[in-house]
Coordinates of C-alpha atoms and ligand atoms in Angstrom, one line a residue:
Chain W
X9 CA 0.0 0.0 0.0
X10 CA 1.3 3.4 -1.0
X11 CA 0.1 6.5 1.0
X12 CA 0.8 10.0 -0.1
X13 CA 0.1 12.5 2.6
X14 CA 0.1 16.3 2.2
X15 CA 2.7 16.2 -0.6
X16 CA 4.1 19.4 -2.0
X17 CA 7.0 19.6 -4.3
X18 CA 8.6 22.9 -5.1
X19 CA 11.6 23.3 -7.4
X20 CA 13.9 26.1 -6.7
X21 CA 16.6 27.3 -9.0
X22 CA 18.2 30.5 -10.2
X23 CA 15.2 31.5 -12.2
X24 CA 12.8 31.2 -9.2
X25 CA 10.4 28.8 -7.5
X26 CA 8.1 26.4 -9.2
X27 CA 5.4 24.5 -7.5
X28 CA 5.3 21.3 -9.4
X29 CA 2.9 19.6 -6.9
X30 CA 0.6 21.2 -4.5
X31 CA -1.1 19.2 -1.9
X32 CA -1.5 15.6 -3.0
X33 CA -3.3 13.2 -0.7
X34 CA -3.8 9.7 -2.1
X35 CA -3.8 6.0 -1.2
X36 CA -3.0 3.4 -3.7
X37 CA -4.1 -0.1 -2.7
X38 CA -2.0 -3.2 -3.0
X39 CA -2.6 -5.1 -6.2
X40 CA -4.5 -2.4 -8.1
X41 CA -3.8 -0.8 -11.4
X42 CA -3.9 2.9 -10.7
X43 CA -3.8 5.5 -13.4
X44 CA -2.8 9.1 -13.5
X45 CA -3.9 11.2 -16.4
X46 CA -3.1 14.8 -17.1
X47 CA -1.7 17.1 -19.7
X48 CA 2.0 17.8 -20.1
X49 CA 3.5 19.5 -17.1
X50 CA 0.7 18.5 -14.7
X51 CA 3.3 16.9 -12.5
X52 CA 2.8 13.2 -13.2
X53 CA 6.5 12.3 -13.6
X54 CA 7.4 14.3 -10.6
X55 CA 4.9 12.3 -8.6
X56 CA 6.4 9.0 -9.8
X57 CA 9.8 10.2 -8.9
X58 CA 8.6 10.9 -5.4
X59 CA 7.2 7.4 -5.1
X60 CA 10.5 5.7 -6.0
X61 CA 12.4 8.1 -3.9
X62 CA 14.4 9.6 -6.7
X63 CA 13.2 12.9 -5.4
X64 CA 12.0 13.9 -1.9
X65 CA 8.9 15.9 -1.3
X66 CA 9.3 19.5 -0.1
X67 CA 6.4 18.8 2.3
X68 CA 4.4 15.7 3.3
X69 CA 5.3 12.0 3.4
X70 CA 5.4 9.1 1.0
X71 CA 4.8 5.8 2.8
X72 CA 5.2 2.4 1.1
X73 CA 4.1 -0.6 3.1
X74 CA 4.4 1.4 6.4
X75 CA 7.9 2.5 5.6
X76 CA 8.2 6.3 5.3
X77 CA 10.7 7.1 2.5
X78 CA 12.1 10.3 4.1
X79 CA 13.0 8.4 7.2
X80 CA 15.3 6.1 5.3
X81 CA 19.0 6.6 4.7
X82 CA 20.2 7.1 1.1
X83 CA 21.4 3.5 1.0
X84 CA 18.1 2.2 2.4
X85 CA 16.2 4.2 -0.2
X86 CA 18.3 2.6 -3.0
X87 CA 17.6 -0.8 -1.5
X88 CA 13.9 0.1 -1.4
X89 CA 14.0 1.1 -5.1
X90 CA 15.0 -2.5 -6.0
X91 CA 11.5 -3.5 -5.0
X92 CA 9.9 -0.9 -7.3
X93 CA 10.3 -1.5 -11.0
X94 CA 9.9 1.2 -13.6
X95 CA 9.2 1.4 -17.3
X96 CA 9.6 4.4 -19.5
X97 CA 8.2 6.0 -22.7
X98 CA 11.5 5.7 -24.5
X99 CA 12.4 2.3 -22.9
X100 CA 15.8 3.5 -21.7
X101 CA 17.6 0.3 -22.4
X102 CA 21.4 0.2 -22.5
X103 CA 22.3 -0.1 -26.2
X104 CA 25.6 -1.7 -25.2
X105 CA 23.9 -4.7 -23.7
X106 CA 21.9 -7.6 -25.2
X107 CA 18.4 -8.3 -24.2
X108 CA 19.5 -10.9 -21.7
X109 CA 22.2 -8.5 -20.3
X110 CA 19.7 -5.6 -20.1
X111 CA 17.4 -7.8 -18.0
X112 CA 20.3 -8.9 -15.8
X113 CA 21.3 -5.3 -15.1
X114 CA 19.0 -4.7 -12.1
X115 CA 20.0 -8.1 -10.7
X116 CA 23.7 -7.0 -10.9
X117 CA 22.8 -4.0 -8.8
X118 CA 21.0 -6.2 -6.3
X119 CA 24.2 -8.3 -6.1
X120 CA 22.5 -11.5 -7.3
X121 CA 24.9 -14.3 -8.3
X122 CA 25.6 -14.7 -12.0
X123 CA 24.0 -18.1 -12.2
X124 CA 20.8 -16.9 -10.6
X125 CA 20.9 -13.7 -12.8
X126 CA 20.9 -15.7 -16.0
X127 CA 18.2 -18.1 -14.8
X128 CA 15.9 -15.3 -13.7
X129 CA 16.5 -13.2 -16.8
X130 CA 15.7 -16.2 -19.0
X131 CA 12.4 -16.8 -17.1
X132 CA 11.4 -13.2 -17.7
X133 CA 12.3 -13.4 -21.4
X134 CA 9.9 -16.3 -21.5
X135 CA 7.2 -14.4 -19.7
X136 CA 7.3 -11.4 -22.0
X137 CA 7.5 -13.6 -25.1
X138 CA 11.0 -12.7 -26.4
X139 CA 12.7 -16.1 -26.3
X140 CA 14.2 -15.9 -29.7
X141 CA 15.7 -12.5 -29.1
X142 CA 17.7 -12.9 -26.0
X143 CA 21.0 -12.2 -27.7
X144 CA 19.7 -9.3 -29.8
X145 CA 20.8 -5.7 -29.1
X146 CA 18.1 -3.1 -28.5
X147 CA 18.9 -1.4 -31.9
X148 CA 17.7 -4.7 -33.5
X149 CA 14.3 -4.6 -31.8
X150 CA 11.0 -3.0 -32.6
X151 CA 9.4 -0.5 -30.2
X152 CA 7.0 -3.1 -28.8
X153 CA 9.9 -5.6 -28.3
X154 CA 12.0 -2.9 -26.6
X155 CA 9.1 -2.2 -24.2
X156 CA 8.8 -5.9 -23.4
X157 CA 12.5 -5.9 -22.5
X158 CA 11.8 -2.8 -20.4
X159 CA 9.0 -4.7 -18.6
X160 CA 11.1 -7.8 -18.1
X161 CA 13.9 -5.7 -16.7
X162 CA 11.5 -3.9 -14.3
X163 CA 10.3 -7.2 -13.0
X164 CA 13.8 -8.7 -12.4
X165 CA 13.9 -8.1 -8.7
X166 CA 10.3 -9.3 -8.1
X167 CA 9.0 -5.8 -7.3
X168 CA 5.8 -5.2 -5.4
X169 CA 5.2 -2.1 -7.4
X170 CA 5.6 -1.3 -11.1
X171 CA 5.7 2.3 -12.2
X172 CA 5.0 3.1 -15.8
X173 CA 5.8 6.6 -17.2
X174 CA 4.0 6.9 -20.5
X175 CA 5.1 3.4 -21.4
X176 CA 2.8 3.1 -24.4
X177 CA 3.0 6.6 -25.7
X178 CA 5.7 5.8 -28.3
X179 CA 3.9 2.7 -29.6
X180 CA 1.3 2.2 -32.3
X181 CA -2.3 1.2 -31.2
X182 CA -1.9 -2.5 -31.7
X183 CA 1.4 -2.7 -29.9
X184 CA -0.1 -0.5 -27.2
X185 CA -2.8 -3.1 -26.7
X186 CA -0.3 -5.9 -26.5
X187 CA 1.8 -4.1 -23.9
X188 CA -1.4 -3.3 -21.9
X189 CA -2.4 -6.9 -22.0
X190 CA 1.0 -7.9 -20.7
X191 CA 0.8 -5.4 -17.9
X192 CA -2.7 -6.7 -17.0
X193 CA -1.3 -10.3 -17.0
X194 CA 1.5 -9.2 -14.7
X195 CA -0.9 -7.5 -12.4
X196 CA -3.1 -10.6 -12.1
X197 CA -0.5 -13.4 -12.1
X198 CA 2.3 -11.8 -10.1
X199 CA 0.0 -9.6 -8.0
X200 CA 2.1 -6.5 -8.7
X201 CA 0.6 -3.1 -8.0
X202 CA 0.9 -1.0 -11.1
X203 CA 0.9 2.8 -11.1
X204 CA 0.8 4.2 -14.6
X205 CA 0.8 7.7 -16.0
X206 CA -0.5 8.5 -19.4
X207 CA -2.1 11.2 -21.4
X208 CA -4.3 8.7 -23.2
X209 CA -7.6 8.1 -21.5
X210 CA -7.9 4.9 -23.6
X211 CA -5.1 3.3 -21.7
X212 CA -6.9 4.1 -18.4
X213 CA -10.2 2.8 -19.7
X214 CA -8.6 -0.4 -20.9
X215 CA -6.7 -1.5 -17.8
X216 CA -6.9 0.8 -14.8
X217 CA -9.1 0.1 -11.8
X218 CA -8.9 3.6 -10.4
X219 CA -7.8 6.8 -11.9
X220 CA -6.7 10.3 -10.7
X221 CA -6.8 13.2 -13.0
X222 CA -4.1 15.8 -12.5
X223 CA -4.0 19.4 -13.5
X224 CA -1.2 21.8 -12.7
X225 CA 0.1 19.9 -9.7
X226 CA -3.2 18.9 -8.2
X227 CA -5.5 15.9 -8.3
X228 CA -8.7 17.4 -9.6
X229 CA -10.7 14.2 -9.7
X230 CA -10.2 10.7 -8.5
X231 CA -12.2 7.5 -8.4
X232 CA -13.0 4.1 -9.9
X233 CA -12.5 4.3 -13.7
X234 CA -16.1 3.4 -14.6
X235 CA -17.5 6.2 -12.4
X236 CA -15.1 8.8 -13.8
X237 CA -16.0 7.8 -17.3
X238 CA -19.7 7.8 -16.8
X239 CA -19.8 11.1 -14.9
X240 CA -16.7 13.2 -15.4
X241 CA -17.0 16.2 -13.1
X242 CA -14.0 18.4 -13.6
X243 CA -13.5 20.2 -16.9
X244 CA -10.1 18.5 -17.5
X245 CA -11.6 15.1 -17.0
X246 CA -14.5 15.9 -19.4
X247 CA -12.0 16.9 -22.0
X248 CA -10.1 13.6 -21.6
X249 CA -13.2 11.5 -21.7
X250 CA -14.4 13.3 -24.8
X251 CA -11.1 12.8 -26.5
X252 CA -11.4 9.1 -25.8
X253 CA -14.9 8.9 -27.3
X254 CA -13.6 10.6 -30.4
X255 CA -10.9 8.0 -30.6
X256 CA -13.7 5.4 -30.4
X257 CA -15.4 7.0 -33.3
X258 CA -12.3 7.0 -35.3
X259 CA -11.8 3.3 -34.7
X260 CA -15.3 2.7 -35.8
X261 CA -14.8 4.7 -38.9
X262 CA -11.8 2.6 -39.8
X263 CA -13.8 -0.6 -39.1
X264 CA -16.6 0.6 -41.3
X265 CA -14.3 1.4 -44.2
X266 CA -12.8 -2.0 -43.9
X267 CA -16.2 -3.6 -44.0
X268 CA -17.2 -1.5 -46.9
X269 CA -14.3 -2.9 -48.9
X270 CA -15.5 -6.4 -48.0
X271 CA -19.2 -5.8 -48.7
X272 CA -19.3 -2.9 -51.1
X273 CA -23.0 -3.3 -51.6
X274 CA -24.2 -2.5 -48.1
X275 CA -25.4 0.7 -46.4
X276 CA -24.0 1.5 -43.0
X277 CA -26.7 2.6 -40.6
X278 CA -26.6 3.8 -37.0
X279 CA -29.7 3.3 -34.9
X280 CA -30.1 5.0 -31.5
X281 CA -32.5 3.5 -29.0
X282 CA -33.8 5.2 -26.0
X283 CA -35.5 3.8 -22.9
X284 CA -38.2 1.3 -23.7
X285 CA -37.4 0.9 -27.4
X286 CA -34.4 -1.0 -26.4
X287 CA -36.7 -4.0 -26.1
X288 CA -38.1 -4.0 -29.6
X289 CA -37.1 -6.8 -32.0
X290 CA -36.4 -4.2 -34.7
X291 CA -33.6 -6.0 -36.5
X292 CA -35.5 -9.2 -37.0
X293 CA -38.6 -7.5 -38.1
X294 CA -37.0 -5.3 -40.7
X295 CA -35.0 -8.2 -42.0
X296 CA -38.0 -10.4 -42.3
X297 CA -40.4 -7.9 -43.9
X298 CA -38.0 -6.4 -46.5
X299 CA -35.8 -9.4 -47.2
X300 CA -32.5 -7.6 -46.5
X301 CA -29.6 -9.1 -44.6
X302 CA -28.4 -7.2 -41.6
X303 CA -24.8 -7.4 -40.2
X304 CA -24.3 -6.0 -36.7
X305 CA -21.1 -4.0 -36.7
X306 CA -21.1 -2.5 -33.2
X307 CA -23.5 -2.1 -30.3
X308 CA -23.2 -0.4 -27.0
X309 CA -25.4 0.7 -24.1
X310 CA -24.5 3.7 -22.0
X311 CA -26.5 4.4 -18.9
X312 CA -27.0 8.0 -17.8
X313 CA -28.8 8.5 -14.5
X314 CA -32.2 8.9 -16.2
X315 CA -32.4 6.4 -19.1
X316 CA -30.3 3.9 -20.9
X317 CA -29.2 4.8 -24.4
X318 CA -28.3 2.1 -26.9
X319 CA -26.4 2.5 -30.1
X320 CA -26.3 -0.1 -32.8
X321 CA -24.4 0.2 -36.0
X322 CA -25.6 -2.3 -38.7
X323 CA -24.9 -2.9 -42.3
X324 CA -27.9 -3.4 -44.5
X325 CA -27.2 -5.7 -47.5
X326 CA -29.5 -6.3 -50.5
X327 CA -30.8 -4.7 -53.7
X328 CA -31.2 -0.9 -53.7
X329 CA -35.1 -0.9 -53.4
X330 CA -35.0 -3.4 -50.6
X331 CA -32.5 -1.3 -48.7
X332 CA -34.6 1.8 -49.3
X333 CA -37.6 0.0 -47.8
X334 CA -35.7 -1.2 -44.9
X335 CA -34.6 2.3 -44.1
X336 CA -38.1 3.6 -44.2
X337 CA -39.2 0.7 -41.9
X338 CA -36.4 1.5 -39.4
X339 CA -37.6 5.1 -39.3
X340 CA -41.2 4.0 -38.4
X341 CA -39.9 2.7 -35.1
X342 CA -39.4 5.0 -32.1
X343 CA -35.6 5.2 -32.8
X344 CA -33.2 7.6 -34.4
X345 CA -31.8 6.4 -37.6
X346 CA -28.7 7.8 -39.3
X347 CA -27.1 6.6 -42.5
X348 CA -23.3 6.7 -41.9
X349 CA -22.2 5.4 -45.2
X350 CA -24.0 4.6 -48.4
X351 CA -23.3 1.6 -50.5
X352 CA -20.7 2.2 -53.3
Chain E
X22 CA 67.8 28.1 -64.0
X23 CA 69.0 24.9 -65.6
X24 CA 72.0 24.6 -63.2
X25 CA 69.7 23.8 -60.3
X26 CA 68.2 20.7 -61.9
X27 CA 71.1 18.3 -61.4
X28 CA 71.3 19.5 -57.8
X29 CA 67.6 18.7 -57.3
X30 CA 68.2 15.3 -58.9
X31 CA 71.0 14.5 -56.5
X32 CA 68.8 15.6 -53.5
X33 CA 66.2 13.2 -54.7
X34 CA 68.6 10.3 -55.0
X35 CA 70.0 11.2 -51.6
X36 CA 66.6 10.3 -50.1
X37 CA 67.1 6.8 -51.4
X38 CA 70.7 6.3 -50.5
X39 CA 70.0 3.7 -47.9
X40 CA 73.7 2.8 -47.4
X41 CA 73.9 5.8 -45.0
X42 CA 71.2 4.3 -42.8
X43 CA 72.2 2.7 -39.6
X44 CA 69.5 0.1 -39.1
X45 CA 70.4 -0.6 -35.5
X46 CA 69.9 3.1 -34.7
X47 CA 66.6 3.1 -36.6
X48 CA 65.4 0.1 -34.6
X49 CA 66.5 1.7 -31.3
X50 CA 64.7 4.9 -32.2
X51 CA 61.6 3.0 -33.2
X52 CA 61.6 1.2 -29.9
X53 CA 62.0 4.5 -28.1
X54 CA 59.1 6.0 -29.9
X55 CA 56.9 3.1 -29.3
X56 CA 57.9 3.2 -25.6
X57 CA 57.1 6.8 -25.2
X58 CA 53.9 6.5 -27.1
X59 CA 52.5 3.5 -25.3
X60 CA 53.5 4.8 -21.8
X61 CA 52.0 8.2 -22.5
X62 CA 48.9 6.8 -24.1
X63 CA 48.3 4.5 -21.1
X64 CA 48.8 7.4 -18.6
X65 CA 46.7 9.8 -20.6
X66 CA 44.0 7.2 -20.9
X67 CA 43.6 6.8 -17.1
X68 CA 44.3 10.4 -16.2
X69 CA 42.0 11.7 -18.9
X70 CA 39.2 9.3 -17.9
X71 CA 39.5 10.5 -14.3
X72 CA 39.7 14.1 -15.2
X73 CA 36.8 13.8 -17.7
X74 CA 34.7 12.1 -15.0
X75 CA 35.6 14.8 -12.6
X76 CA 34.6 17.5 -15.1
X77 CA 31.4 15.8 -15.9
X78 CA 30.4 15.1 -12.3
X79 CA 31.2 18.5 -11.0
X80 CA 29.5 20.3 -13.8
X81 CA 26.1 18.7 -13.4
X82 CA 26.2 19.0 -9.6
X83 CA 24.9 22.3 -8.5
X84 CA 26.6 22.6 -5.1
X85 CA 29.0 25.5 -4.6
X86 CA 32.0 23.2 -3.9
X87 CA 31.4 21.3 -7.1
X88 CA 31.1 24.6 -9.0
X89 CA 34.4 25.9 -7.8
X90 CA 36.1 22.6 -8.4
X91 CA 34.7 22.5 -11.9
X92 CA 35.9 26.0 -12.7
X93 CA 39.4 25.3 -11.4
X94 CA 39.7 22.0 -13.3
X95 CA 38.2 23.5 -16.4
X96 CA 40.6 26.4 -16.3
X97 CA 43.7 24.2 -15.9
X98 CA 42.5 21.9 -18.6
X99 CA 42.0 24.8 -21.0
X100 CA 45.4 26.3 -20.2
X101 CA 47.3 23.1 -20.8
X102 CA 45.3 22.3 -23.9
X103 CA 46.2 25.7 -25.3
X104 CA 49.9 25.8 -24.7
X105 CA 51.8 24.9 -27.9
X106 CA 53.5 21.6 -27.2
X107 CA 57.0 22.7 -28.0
X108 CA 56.7 25.5 -25.5
X109 CA 55.2 23.2 -22.9
X110 CA 58.3 21.0 -23.1
X111 CA 60.6 23.9 -22.4
X112 CA 58.3 25.2 -19.7
X113 CA 58.3 21.8 -18.0
X114 CA 62.1 21.3 -18.1
X115 CA 62.6 22.4 -14.4
X116 CA 59.7 20.2 -13.4
X117 CA 61.0 17.2 -15.3
X118 CA 64.5 17.7 -13.9
X119 CA 63.3 17.6 -10.3
X120 CA 61.0 14.7 -11.0
X121 CA 63.4 12.5 -13.0
X122 CA 66.8 14.1 -12.4
X123 CA 67.4 14.4 -16.1
X124 CA 66.0 16.1 -19.1
X125 CA 67.0 13.7 -21.9
X126 CA 65.9 10.2 -22.8
X127 CA 62.5 8.8 -23.5
X128 CA 61.2 9.2 -19.9
X129 CA 62.1 12.9 -20.0
X130 CA 59.5 13.4 -22.7
X131 CA 56.7 11.8 -20.7
X132 CA 55.6 14.7 -18.4
X133 CA 55.2 17.1 -21.2
X134 CA 53.4 14.5 -23.3
X135 CA 51.0 13.6 -20.5
X136 CA 50.4 17.2 -19.5
X137 CA 49.5 18.3 -22.9
X138 CA 47.4 15.3 -24.0
X139 CA 45.5 14.4 -20.8
X140 CA 43.4 17.6 -20.7
X141 CA 42.6 17.2 -24.4
X142 CA 41.4 13.6 -23.8
X143 CA 39.6 14.6 -20.6
X144 CA 37.4 17.0 -22.7
X145 CA 36.7 14.2 -25.2
X146 CA 35.7 11.8 -22.3
X147 CA 33.5 14.5 -20.8
X148 CA 31.6 15.1 -24.0
X149 CA 31.2 11.4 -24.4
X150 CA 29.6 11.2 -21.0
X151 CA 27.4 14.0 -21.9
X152 CA 26.0 12.1 -24.9
X153 CA 24.9 9.2 -22.7
X154 CA 21.1 9.1 -22.6
X155 CA 19.7 10.8 -19.4
X156 CA 16.9 8.3 -19.5
X157 CA 19.2 5.3 -19.2
X158 CA 20.9 6.9 -16.2
X159 CA 17.5 7.6 -14.6
X160 CA 16.5 4.0 -15.3
X161 CA 19.7 2.8 -13.5
X162 CA 19.0 5.1 -10.6
X163 CA 15.4 3.9 -10.3
X164 CA 16.8 0.4 -10.0
X165 CA 18.8 1.5 -6.9
X166 CA 22.2 1.9 -8.6
X167 CA 24.8 3.8 -6.6
X168 CA 26.8 6.6 -8.1
X169 CA 29.7 4.3 -8.7
X170 CA 27.6 1.7 -10.3
X171 CA 26.1 4.3 -12.6
X172 CA 29.6 5.4 -13.7
X173 CA 31.0 1.9 -14.2
X174 CA 27.8 0.2 -15.6
X175 CA 26.2 3.0 -17.5
X176 CA 28.4 6.0 -18.3
X177 CA 31.6 4.1 -19.3
X178 CA 30.0 1.2 -21.3
X179 CA 27.5 3.5 -23.0
X180 CA 30.1 6.0 -24.1
X181 CA 32.8 3.4 -24.9
X182 CA 32.9 4.1 -28.6
X183 CA 33.6 7.8 -27.8
X184 CA 36.2 6.8 -25.2
X185 CA 38.0 4.5 -27.7
X186 CA 37.8 6.9 -30.7
X187 CA 39.0 9.7 -28.4
X188 CA 42.0 7.7 -27.2
X189 CA 42.8 6.8 -30.9
X190 CA 42.9 10.5 -31.9
X191 CA 44.9 11.3 -28.8
X192 CA 47.4 8.5 -29.4
X193 CA 47.9 9.7 -33.0
X194 CA 48.7 13.2 -31.8
X195 CA 50.9 11.8 -29.1
X196 CA 53.0 10.0 -31.8
X197 CA 53.5 13.5 -33.4
X198 CA 54.4 15.0 -30.0
X199 CA 57.0 12.3 -29.3
X200 CA 58.7 13.3 -32.6
X201 CA 58.7 16.9 -31.4
X202 CA 60.0 15.8 -28.0
X203 CA 62.7 13.9 -29.8
X204 CA 64.1 17.1 -31.2
X205 CA 64.6 18.4 -27.7
X206 CA 66.5 15.3 -26.8
X207 CA 63.9 12.7 -25.7
X208 CA 65.1 10.2 -28.3
X209 CA 62.9 8.3 -30.7
X210 CA 62.3 8.7 -34.4
X211 CA 62.0 12.4 -34.3
X212 CA 65.3 12.7 -32.6
X213 CA 66.8 10.3 -35.2
X214 CA 65.4 12.3 -38.1
X215 CA 66.8 15.5 -36.7
X216 CA 70.2 14.4 -35.5
X217 CA 71.1 11.8 -38.1
X218 CA 68.9 12.9 -41.0
X219 CA 69.2 16.6 -40.8
X220 CA 72.4 17.5 -39.0
X221 CA 74.4 14.8 -40.7
X222 CA 72.7 15.4 -44.1
X223 CA 71.4 11.9 -44.5
X224 CA 67.9 12.4 -46.0
X225 CA 67.4 8.7 -46.3
X226 CA 67.3 8.4 -42.5
X227 CA 64.6 11.1 -42.4
X228 CA 62.6 9.3 -45.0
X229 CA 62.8 6.0 -43.1
X230 CA 61.8 7.8 -39.9
X231 CA 58.8 9.3 -41.7
X232 CA 57.7 6.0 -43.1
X233 CA 57.9 4.3 -39.7
X234 CA 55.9 7.0 -38.0
X235 CA 53.3 6.8 -40.7
X236 CA 53.1 3.0 -40.2
X237 CA 52.7 3.5 -36.5
X238 CA 49.9 6.2 -37.0
X239 CA 48.0 4.0 -39.5
X240 CA 48.2 1.0 -37.3
X241 CA 46.8 3.0 -34.3
X242 CA 44.0 4.3 -36.6
X243 CA 43.2 0.9 -37.9
X244 CA 43.1 -0.7 -34.4
X245 CA 40.9 2.2 -33.1
X246 CA 38.5 2.1 -36.0
X247 CA 38.1 -1.7 -35.8
X248 CA 37.6 -1.5 -32.1
X249 CA 34.9 1.1 -32.3
X250 CA 33.1 -0.8 -35.1
X251 CA 33.1 -3.9 -33.0
X252 CA 31.7 -2.4 -29.9
X253 CA 29.2 0.1 -31.3
X254 CA 25.8 -1.6 -31.3
X255 CA 23.8 1.6 -31.5
Ligands
LIG9 N1 14.2 19.4 -11.7 C1 13.2 20.3 -12.0 N2 13.5 21.6 -11.8 C2 12.5 22.6 -12.1 N3 11.3 22.3 -12.6 C3 11.0 21.0 -12.8 C4 11.9 20.0 -12.5 N4 11.3 18.8 -12.8 C5 10.1 19.1 -13.3 N5 9.9 20.4 -13.2 C6 8.7 21.1 -13.6 O1 7.6 20.5 -13.0 C7 6.4 20.5 -13.8 C8 5.9 19.1 -13.8 O2 6.8 18.2 -14.5 P1 6.5 16.7 -14.8 O3 7.7 16.2 -15.5 O4 6.1 16.0 -13.5 O5 5.3 16.8 -15.8 P2 4.5 15.6 -16.5 O6 3.1 15.7 -16.0 O7 5.2 14.4 -16.3 O8 4.5 16.1 -18.0 P3 4.7 15.2 -19.3 O9 3.4 14.6 -19.7 O10 5.2 16.3 -20.3 O11 5.8 14.2 -19.0 C9 6.9 21.0 -15.2 O12 6.4 22.3 -15.4 C10 8.4 21.0 -15.1 O13 8.9 22.0 -15.8
LIG10 MG1 6.3 13.1 -17.6

């Protein structure tokens, strides 16, 4: 368990004072995946550096499993860091070492014997799925592979906490998903608490249990991910959630374009249900009465505190007149109908 | 002026009159040059590495003590780097004399060689360290590495191509400096070329000395380049 109490962090240099963090109070539970989102400069990385003791707070305390970091000697803090793994946006691997040697690095620092180092590193290479690459150098790996090495390296000393600083920000969407799955697996199987910071709400939505939204050095909103998504309160949170929805739409657009290549003859139609109309067998009836085939592309139900709203995206296949008829029939139901894409 | 032509022709043939060459002396001189070069390169390597490390560490540290230390070291480094080598030798004669009790022979050249090349190499080492990815250093620190571990396990291996190519360049200029030191009396091929070749008018000796020095320089360059290519996995 990690407890942050009354944390403030002020940087002072020749140019003046800068309050990077102002009053942070937070408890992160054992075994959870906790996300921090915020725009650039919000203080996310600073907060992570406080958690692994690379930096000490100007005020307040960081307590990890009942040990207060500022009470410890420098040497003891270094020792403590061995039980906190960290992964980075730009991977930060040593180019001069092979995959195996990179993973052995933290074990060398922890004074583990060579035999055990090799054994442990090989196990981890297996875990992250890089068995055929153990003697490759980082420059020979793709971004996703490099991050897997980064993850394996972070796990080398069996940490209880894994810190992730924008670990997927340099990766493409598919690789991001793979890395997120791996993190989820690590959280479940090894019971490692994961604290991740990101500026992509999608990452939070996909794997985090709880989230804190940061803005200029403060936590402006915090709670279980579902709650925050359903009812964002603070303006910054709303912007993040909205941005994520847009991403969703973009993904759908791509999916639709793909389907249109596969079935060029179909119309893409979006149907919005509200409240009681959710229960109507609209699809079956339209299909039966007009003889069109209907593919379901995507469906979702979002509940607001008054009614539930369902969205269904379907593809209507058939001759032109039949499709026309189907559309009219759809419109006769108490639903909103929108043609997203017409057949080519 | 047609009368000059036969003279030029005889100068040219003088260069290839190998009968005047004492091969034993050439061999002795070569050994002396190699001795001076390898000893000075080795000392410059360790001293420069230490100095470079000191420069780097004191520069990024923002305590007052470190700042003063940095300024002093940087000042001395710049001074010694800027003094022309031939003047530095003369300047160091009293120092060499008290240190070694003599001012001739291969050892006598060493202080000047080291004083002039170590600061130069230290700067190369420092800039090599500065090129090391900050993120990698932070990663090592986040694993609990001590300062010493960060130096030996991150800074040095990650800047090794720079360290090697730097010592290659330094070694090559040291070969040149040994020749200059030779003229003052430190022995070696420069000394041979000057005493035997010039003062006794035996151009063939000068030519031989030149060729041997070139061979030494090219060998160093080749070893350095091959080494860098082997270790650079970036
Ligand atoms: N060592 C330092 N000295 C002075 N100011 C600093 C220092 N480190 C960070 N800051 C400042 O603190 C603020 C927060 O920095 P931080 O790196 O935590 O932001 P972040 O939320 O991680 O941003 P990003 O998403 O861009 O990584 C920034 O305005 C930064 O300029
Ligand atoms: Mg950051």
